Coordinates of C-alpha atoms in Angstrom, one line a residue:
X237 CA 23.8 -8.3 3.5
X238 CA 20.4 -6.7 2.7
X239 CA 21.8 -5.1 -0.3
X240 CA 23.2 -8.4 -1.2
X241 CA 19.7 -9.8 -1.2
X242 CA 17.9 -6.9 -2.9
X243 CA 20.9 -7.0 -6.2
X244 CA 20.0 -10.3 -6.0
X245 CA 16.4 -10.3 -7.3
X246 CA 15.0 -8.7 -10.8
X247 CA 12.6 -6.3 -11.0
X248 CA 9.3 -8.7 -11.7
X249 CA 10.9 -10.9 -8.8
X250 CA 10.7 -7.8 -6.3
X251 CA 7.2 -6.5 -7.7
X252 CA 5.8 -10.3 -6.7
X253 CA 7.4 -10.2 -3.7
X254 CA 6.3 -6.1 -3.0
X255 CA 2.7 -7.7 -3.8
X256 CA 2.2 -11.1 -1.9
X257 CA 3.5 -8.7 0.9
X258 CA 0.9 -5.9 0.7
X259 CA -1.6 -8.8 -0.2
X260 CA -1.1 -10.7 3.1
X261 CA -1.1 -7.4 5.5
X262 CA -4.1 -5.8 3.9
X263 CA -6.0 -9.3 4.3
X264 CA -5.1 -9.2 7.8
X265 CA -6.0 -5.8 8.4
X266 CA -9.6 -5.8 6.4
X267 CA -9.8 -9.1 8.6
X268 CA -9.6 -7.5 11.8
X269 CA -11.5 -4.0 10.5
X270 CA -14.3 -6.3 9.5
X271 CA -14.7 -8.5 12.4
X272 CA -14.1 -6.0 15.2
X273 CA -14.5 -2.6 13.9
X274 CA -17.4 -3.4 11.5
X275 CA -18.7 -6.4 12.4
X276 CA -22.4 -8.1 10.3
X277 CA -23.3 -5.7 7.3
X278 CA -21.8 -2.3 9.2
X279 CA -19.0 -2.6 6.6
X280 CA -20.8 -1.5 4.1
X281 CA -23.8 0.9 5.4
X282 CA -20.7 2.9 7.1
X283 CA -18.7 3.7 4.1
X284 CA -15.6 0.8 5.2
X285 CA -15.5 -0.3 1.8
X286 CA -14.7 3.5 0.3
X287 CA -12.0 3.8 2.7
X288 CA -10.7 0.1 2.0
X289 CA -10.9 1.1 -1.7
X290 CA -8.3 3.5 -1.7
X291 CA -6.0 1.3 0.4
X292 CA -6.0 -1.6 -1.9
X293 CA -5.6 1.1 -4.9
X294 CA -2.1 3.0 -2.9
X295 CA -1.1 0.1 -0.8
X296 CA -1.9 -3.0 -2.9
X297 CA -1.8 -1.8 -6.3
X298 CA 0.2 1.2 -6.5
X299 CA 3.0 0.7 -4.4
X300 CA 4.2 -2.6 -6.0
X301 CA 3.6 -1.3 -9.5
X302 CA 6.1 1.8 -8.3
X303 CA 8.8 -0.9 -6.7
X304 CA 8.7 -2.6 -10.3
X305 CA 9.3 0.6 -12.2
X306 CA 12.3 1.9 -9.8
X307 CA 13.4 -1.4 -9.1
X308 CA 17.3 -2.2 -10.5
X309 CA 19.5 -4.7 -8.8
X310 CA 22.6 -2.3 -10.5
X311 CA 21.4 1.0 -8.7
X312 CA 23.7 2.4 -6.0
X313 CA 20.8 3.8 -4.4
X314 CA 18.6 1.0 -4.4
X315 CA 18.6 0.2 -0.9
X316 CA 17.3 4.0 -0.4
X317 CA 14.6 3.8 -3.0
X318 CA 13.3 0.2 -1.8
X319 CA 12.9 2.0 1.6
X320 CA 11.6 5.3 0.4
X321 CA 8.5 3.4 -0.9
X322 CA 8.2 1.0 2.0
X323 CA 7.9 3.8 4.4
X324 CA 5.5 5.6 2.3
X325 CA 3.5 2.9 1.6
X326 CA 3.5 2.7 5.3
X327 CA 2.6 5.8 6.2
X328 CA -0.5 5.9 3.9
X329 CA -1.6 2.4 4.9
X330 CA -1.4 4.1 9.1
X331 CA -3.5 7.1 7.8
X332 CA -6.1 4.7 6.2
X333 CA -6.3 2.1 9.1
X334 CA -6.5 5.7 11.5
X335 CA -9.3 6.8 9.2
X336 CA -11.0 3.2 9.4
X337 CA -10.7 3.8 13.4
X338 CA -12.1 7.1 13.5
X339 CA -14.9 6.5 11.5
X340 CA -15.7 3.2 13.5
X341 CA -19.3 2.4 14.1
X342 CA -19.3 2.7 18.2
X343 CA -23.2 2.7 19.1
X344 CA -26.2 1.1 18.1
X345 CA -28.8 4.0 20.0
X346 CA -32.1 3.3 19.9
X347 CA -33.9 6.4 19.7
X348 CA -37.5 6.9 19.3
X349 CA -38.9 3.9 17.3
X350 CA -35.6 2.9 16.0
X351 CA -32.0 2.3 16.1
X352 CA -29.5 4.5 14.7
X353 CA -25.6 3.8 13.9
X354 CA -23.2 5.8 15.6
X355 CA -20.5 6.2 14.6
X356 CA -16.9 7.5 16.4
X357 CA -16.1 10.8 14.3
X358 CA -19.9 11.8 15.0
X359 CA -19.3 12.4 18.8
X360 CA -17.5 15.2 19.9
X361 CA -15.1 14.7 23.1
X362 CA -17.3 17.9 25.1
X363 CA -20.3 15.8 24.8
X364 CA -18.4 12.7 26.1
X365 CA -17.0 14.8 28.8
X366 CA -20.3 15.7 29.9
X367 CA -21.0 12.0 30.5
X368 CA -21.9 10.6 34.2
X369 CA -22.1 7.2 33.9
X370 CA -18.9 5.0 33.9
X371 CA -19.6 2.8 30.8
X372 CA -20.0 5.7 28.0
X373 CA -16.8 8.0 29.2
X374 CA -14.7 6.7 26.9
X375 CA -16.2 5.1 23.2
X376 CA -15.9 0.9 22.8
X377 CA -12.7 0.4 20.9
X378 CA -13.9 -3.6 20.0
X379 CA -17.2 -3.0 17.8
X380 CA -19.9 -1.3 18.7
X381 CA -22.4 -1.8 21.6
X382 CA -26.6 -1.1 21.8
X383 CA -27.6 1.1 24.4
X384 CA -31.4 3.5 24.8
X385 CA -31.0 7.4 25.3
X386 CA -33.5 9.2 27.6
X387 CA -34.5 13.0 26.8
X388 CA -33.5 15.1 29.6
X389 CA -36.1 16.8 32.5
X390 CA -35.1 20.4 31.2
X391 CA -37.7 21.3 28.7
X392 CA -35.1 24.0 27.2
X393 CA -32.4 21.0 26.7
X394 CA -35.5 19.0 25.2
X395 CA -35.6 22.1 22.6
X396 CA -31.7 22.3 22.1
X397 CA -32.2 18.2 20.9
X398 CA -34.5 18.9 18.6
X399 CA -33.5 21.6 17.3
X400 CA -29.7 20.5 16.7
X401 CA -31.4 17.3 15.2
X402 CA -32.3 19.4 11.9
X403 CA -28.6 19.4 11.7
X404 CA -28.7 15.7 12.0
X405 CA -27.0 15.5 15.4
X406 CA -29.4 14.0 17.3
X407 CA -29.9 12.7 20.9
X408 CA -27.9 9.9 19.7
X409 CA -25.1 11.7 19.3
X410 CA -25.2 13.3 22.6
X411 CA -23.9 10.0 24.8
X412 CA -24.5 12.4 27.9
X413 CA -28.2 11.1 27.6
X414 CA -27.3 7.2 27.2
X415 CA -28.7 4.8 29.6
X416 CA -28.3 1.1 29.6
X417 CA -29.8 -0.6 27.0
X418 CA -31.4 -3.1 29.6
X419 CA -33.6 0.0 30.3
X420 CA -35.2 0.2 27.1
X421 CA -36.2 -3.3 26.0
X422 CA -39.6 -2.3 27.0
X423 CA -40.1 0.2 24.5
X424 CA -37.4 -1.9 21.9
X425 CA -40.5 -4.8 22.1
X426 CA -43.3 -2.1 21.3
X427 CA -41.0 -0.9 18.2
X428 CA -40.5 -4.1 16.9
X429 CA -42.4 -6.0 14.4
X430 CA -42.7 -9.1 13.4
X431 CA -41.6 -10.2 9.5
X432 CA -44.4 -9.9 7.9
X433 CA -45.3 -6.8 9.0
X434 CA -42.4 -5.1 7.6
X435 CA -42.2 -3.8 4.2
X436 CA -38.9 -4.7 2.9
X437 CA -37.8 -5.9 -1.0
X438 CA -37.8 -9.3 -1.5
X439 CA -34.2 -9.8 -0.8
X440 CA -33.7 -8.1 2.4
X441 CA -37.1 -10.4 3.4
X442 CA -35.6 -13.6 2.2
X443 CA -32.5 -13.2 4.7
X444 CA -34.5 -12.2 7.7
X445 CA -37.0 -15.4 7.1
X446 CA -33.6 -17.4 7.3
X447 CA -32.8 -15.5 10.2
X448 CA -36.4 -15.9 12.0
X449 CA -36.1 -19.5 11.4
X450 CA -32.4 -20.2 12.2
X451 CA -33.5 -18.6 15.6
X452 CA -37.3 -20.3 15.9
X453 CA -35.4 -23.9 15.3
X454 CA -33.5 -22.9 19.0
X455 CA -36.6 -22.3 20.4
X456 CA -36.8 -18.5 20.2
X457 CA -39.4 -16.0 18.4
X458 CA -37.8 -13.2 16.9
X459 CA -39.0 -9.5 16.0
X460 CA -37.1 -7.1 13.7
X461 CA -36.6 -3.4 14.7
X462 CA -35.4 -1.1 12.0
X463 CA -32.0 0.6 12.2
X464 CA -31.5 4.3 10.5
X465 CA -28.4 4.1 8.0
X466 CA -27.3 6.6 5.4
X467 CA -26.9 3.7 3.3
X468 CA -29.3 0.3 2.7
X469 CA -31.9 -1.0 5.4
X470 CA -30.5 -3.2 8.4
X471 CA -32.3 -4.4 11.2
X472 CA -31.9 -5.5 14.7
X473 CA -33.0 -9.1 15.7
X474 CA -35.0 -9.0 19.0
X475 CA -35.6 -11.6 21.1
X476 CA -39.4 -11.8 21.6
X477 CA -39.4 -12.7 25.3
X478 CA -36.8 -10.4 26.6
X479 CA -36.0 -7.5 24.1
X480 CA -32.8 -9.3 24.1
X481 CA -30.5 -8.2 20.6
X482 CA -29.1 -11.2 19.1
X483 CA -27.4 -10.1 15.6
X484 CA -27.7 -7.6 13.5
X485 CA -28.6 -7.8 9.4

């Protein structure tokens, strides 16, 4: 029956088909990458949109363009061929949502003065065996979460830190010194500044001010703490009063 179908279409009917189909699963996948995994700006500051790049070029572009040139309702073997390029489209779109999921954004750590993104693939599984508290043992699977680190007592650990941070793998890679985030709003209010004391281009400025007042018209005064990205400038919004975070941008 399923041969029946496929001798029943042309080739620029099957391409159309091939595409709408790719169309509406990569929508659905960039939709949940982009909510979830990489929620706010972290899309773009953690590289998603290189990786979602070459999906749309294999998986939305290439593999119908390869269905319409093998495509011939005549062909004993089409029902083979059809599937050949089905399963390897599917197997390259798996590798590309796998590498979306390992390099996931997972922490937020504020560290110092500052927050930094962490993210999954820059943790390695002995440092989260040496975890003792319950919540960081295994890394969020659903977005990622803030929490504070705390240098340990040793001073020769306090030298191994800094010294594997001029290989940037820093104490917030090292989730065996998280604590709860609750634990550093103190020092998350002393690090945060207040618009108009950051310096920031015009742009970035003219999306916090809508952010400061978005939040000022629910009754809340906001500060901005700075997060540490390989790519553009993001901050945190802090709740004045509590050292709260409300969103990121």
């Amino acid at each position: 029956m399923l041969t029946n179908r496929l001798s029943s279409l042309n080739r620029y009917q099957a391409f159309g088909l091939h595409f709408l189909a790719s169309a509406i699963v990569i929508t659905c996948i960039f939709s949940f990458v982009k909510l979830v995994w990489y929620p706010h700006q972290l899309f773009e500051v953690a590289n998603g949109f290189e990786l979602l790049k070459i999906l749309i070029a294999v998986d939305l572009i290439l593999g119908p363009l390869v269905m319409l040139v093998i495509f011939n309702p005549q062909k004993k073997s089409l029902k083979f061929d059809v599937a050949a390029v089905l399963i390897c489209q599917l197997l390259f779109l798996g590798y590309g949502v796998w590498a979306l999921y390992t390099a996931r954004p997972v922490y937020l750590a504020f560290v110092e003065k500052q927050f930094v993104l962490v993210k999954a693939n820059e943790i390695d599984d002995i440092d989260i065996a040496k975890v003792s508290l319950e919540e960081f043992k295994q890394l969020p699977q659903l977005g990622p979460i803030f929490t504070g680190t705390q240098l340990p007592d040793s001073l020769q650990k306090r030298q191994e830190i800094l010294f594997a941070g001029l290989w940037n793998m820093g104490i917030e890679n090292l989730p065996q010194y998280y604590v709860d985030y609750a634990q550093v709003k103190v020092q998350v209010l002393t690090a945060s500044k207040e618009l108009a004391q950051q310096n920031i281009d015009k742009t970035t400025q003219t999306q916090l001010e809508e952010i400061r007042l978005n939040f000022e018209k629910q009754g809340k005064k906001v500060l901005f703490c700075p997060i540490k990205t390989k790519a553009k400038q993001l901050f945190v919004v802090v709740d004045a009063s509590n050292g709260d975070a409300l969103t990121i941008n």
